[in-house]
Tab-separated table of C-alpha atoms in Angstrom:
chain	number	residue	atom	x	y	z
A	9	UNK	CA	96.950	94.460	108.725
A	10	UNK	CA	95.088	93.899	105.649
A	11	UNK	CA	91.457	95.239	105.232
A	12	UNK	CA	91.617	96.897	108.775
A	13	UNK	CA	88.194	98.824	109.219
A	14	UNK	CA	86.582	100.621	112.390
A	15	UNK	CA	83.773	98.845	114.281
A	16	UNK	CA	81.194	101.453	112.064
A	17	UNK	CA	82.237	99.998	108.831
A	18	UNK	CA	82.248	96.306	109.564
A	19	UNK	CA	78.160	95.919	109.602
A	20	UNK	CA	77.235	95.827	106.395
A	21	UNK	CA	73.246	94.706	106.939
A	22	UNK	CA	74.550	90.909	107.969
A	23	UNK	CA	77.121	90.744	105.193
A	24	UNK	CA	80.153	90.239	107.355
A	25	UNK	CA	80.258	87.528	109.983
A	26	UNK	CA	82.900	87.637	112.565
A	27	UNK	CA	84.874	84.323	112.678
A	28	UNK	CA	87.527	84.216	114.875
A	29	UNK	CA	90.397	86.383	116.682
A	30	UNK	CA	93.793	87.678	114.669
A	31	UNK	CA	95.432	85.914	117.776
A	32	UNK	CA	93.785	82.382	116.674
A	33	UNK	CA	95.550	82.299	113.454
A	34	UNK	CA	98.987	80.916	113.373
A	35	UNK	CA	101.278	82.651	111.781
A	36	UNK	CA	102.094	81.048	108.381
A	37	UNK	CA	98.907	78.843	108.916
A	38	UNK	CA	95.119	78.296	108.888
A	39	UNK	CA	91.832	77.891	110.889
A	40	UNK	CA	88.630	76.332	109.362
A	41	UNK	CA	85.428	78.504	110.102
A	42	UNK	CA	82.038	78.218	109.112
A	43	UNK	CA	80.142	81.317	107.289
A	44	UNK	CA	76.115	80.557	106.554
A	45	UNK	CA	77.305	77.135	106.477
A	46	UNK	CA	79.927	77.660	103.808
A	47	UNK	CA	83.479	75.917	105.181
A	48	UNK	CA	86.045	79.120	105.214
A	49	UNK	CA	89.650	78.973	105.314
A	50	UNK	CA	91.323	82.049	107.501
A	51	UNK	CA	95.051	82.183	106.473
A	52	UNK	CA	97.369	84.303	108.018
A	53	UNK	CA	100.821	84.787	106.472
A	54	UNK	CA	103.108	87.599	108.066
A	55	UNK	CA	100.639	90.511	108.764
A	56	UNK	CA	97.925	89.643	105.957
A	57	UNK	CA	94.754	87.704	106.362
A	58	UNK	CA	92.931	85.655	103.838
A	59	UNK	CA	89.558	83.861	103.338
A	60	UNK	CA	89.065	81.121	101.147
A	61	UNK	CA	86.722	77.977	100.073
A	62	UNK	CA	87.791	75.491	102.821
A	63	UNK	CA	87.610	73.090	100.136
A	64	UNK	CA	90.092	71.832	97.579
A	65	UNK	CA	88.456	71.812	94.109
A	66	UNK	CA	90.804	68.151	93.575
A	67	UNK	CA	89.944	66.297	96.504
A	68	UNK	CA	87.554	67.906	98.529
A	69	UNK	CA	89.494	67.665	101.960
A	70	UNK	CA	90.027	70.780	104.444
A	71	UNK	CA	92.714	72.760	102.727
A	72	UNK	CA	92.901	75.026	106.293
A	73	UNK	CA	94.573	71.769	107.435
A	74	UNK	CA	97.797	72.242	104.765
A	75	UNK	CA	100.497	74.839	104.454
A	76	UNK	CA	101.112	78.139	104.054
A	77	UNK	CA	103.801	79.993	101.992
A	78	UNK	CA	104.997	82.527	99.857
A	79	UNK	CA	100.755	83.094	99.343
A	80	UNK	CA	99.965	80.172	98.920
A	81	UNK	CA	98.047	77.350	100.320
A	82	UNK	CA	99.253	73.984	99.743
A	83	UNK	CA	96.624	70.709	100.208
A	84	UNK	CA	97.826	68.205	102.716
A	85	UNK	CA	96.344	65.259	100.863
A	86	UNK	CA	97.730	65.912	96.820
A	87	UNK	CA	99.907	68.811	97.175
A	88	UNK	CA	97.555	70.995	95.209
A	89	UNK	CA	98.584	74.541	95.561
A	90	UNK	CA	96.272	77.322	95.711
A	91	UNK	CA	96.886	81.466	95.514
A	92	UNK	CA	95.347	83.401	98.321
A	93	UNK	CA	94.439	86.186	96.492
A	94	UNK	CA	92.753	85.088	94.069
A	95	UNK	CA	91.942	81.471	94.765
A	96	UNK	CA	93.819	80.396	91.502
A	97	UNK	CA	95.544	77.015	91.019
A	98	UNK	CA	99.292	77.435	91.323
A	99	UNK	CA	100.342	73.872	91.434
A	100	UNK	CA	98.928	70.558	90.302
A	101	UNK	CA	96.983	68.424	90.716
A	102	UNK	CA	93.972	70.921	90.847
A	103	UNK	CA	92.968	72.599	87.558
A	104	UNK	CA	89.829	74.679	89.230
A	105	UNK	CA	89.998	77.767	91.858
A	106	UNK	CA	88.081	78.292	95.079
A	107	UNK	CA	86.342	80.767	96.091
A	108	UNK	CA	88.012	83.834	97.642
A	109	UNK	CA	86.246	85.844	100.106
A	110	UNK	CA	86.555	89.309	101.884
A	111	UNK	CA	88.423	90.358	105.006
A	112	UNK	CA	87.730	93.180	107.725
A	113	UNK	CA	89.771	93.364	110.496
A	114	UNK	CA	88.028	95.578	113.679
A	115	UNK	CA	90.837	95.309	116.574
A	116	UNK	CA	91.408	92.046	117.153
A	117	UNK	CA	88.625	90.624	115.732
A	118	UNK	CA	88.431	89.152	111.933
A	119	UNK	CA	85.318	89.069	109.986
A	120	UNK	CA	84.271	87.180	106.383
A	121	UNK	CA	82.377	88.380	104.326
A	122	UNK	CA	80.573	86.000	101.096
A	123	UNK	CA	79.525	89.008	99.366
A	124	UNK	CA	80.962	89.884	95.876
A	125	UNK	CA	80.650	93.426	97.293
């Protein structure tokens, strides 16, 4: 898994948050969280894990409620498509990114972290 961490390294003086379990991802899919009030979207595609902006930069609707494939998540309203490494636009109609965040995983548990670093 992707970013895996013991439970020493994943307190980073209130950096990372924990958001939900591995388990509550679907594979191939998304959930929406909420870090310091900033919308997240935890996607899960085979055995990596991904935080993004839980907003498309288009249309501002949920993108944790579209598809996931091939690293990449697609919106469900315009079929914008977005990388999940690096938040890029893949597919129009979006020109902008979103923000990409980082991942610890500690057991079962996933955490988010806003931080640059």
């Amino acid at each position: 898994m992707i970013g895996a961490r013991s439970s020493a390294d994943v307190s980073h003086e209130g950096r990372w948050e924990k958001v939900c379990k591995v388990g509550d991802i679907p594979d191939n899919g998304a959930v929406g969280v909420e870090v310091d009030g900033v919308p997240v979207a935890v996607v899960r595609t085979g055995d990596e894990i991904f935080a993004l902006h839980d907003v498309c930069s288009h249309a501002e609707v949920k993108l944790s409620e579209g598809e996931v494939y091939d690293h990449t998540l697609e919106c469900w309203l315009h079929g914008s498509c977005f990388d999940l490494r690096t938040g890029k636009p893949t597919g129009p109609p979006a020109t902008k990114p979103v923000n990409v965040y980082r991942v610890k995983i500690d057991g079962d548990d996933v955490f988010v972290s806003l931080s640059k670093e």
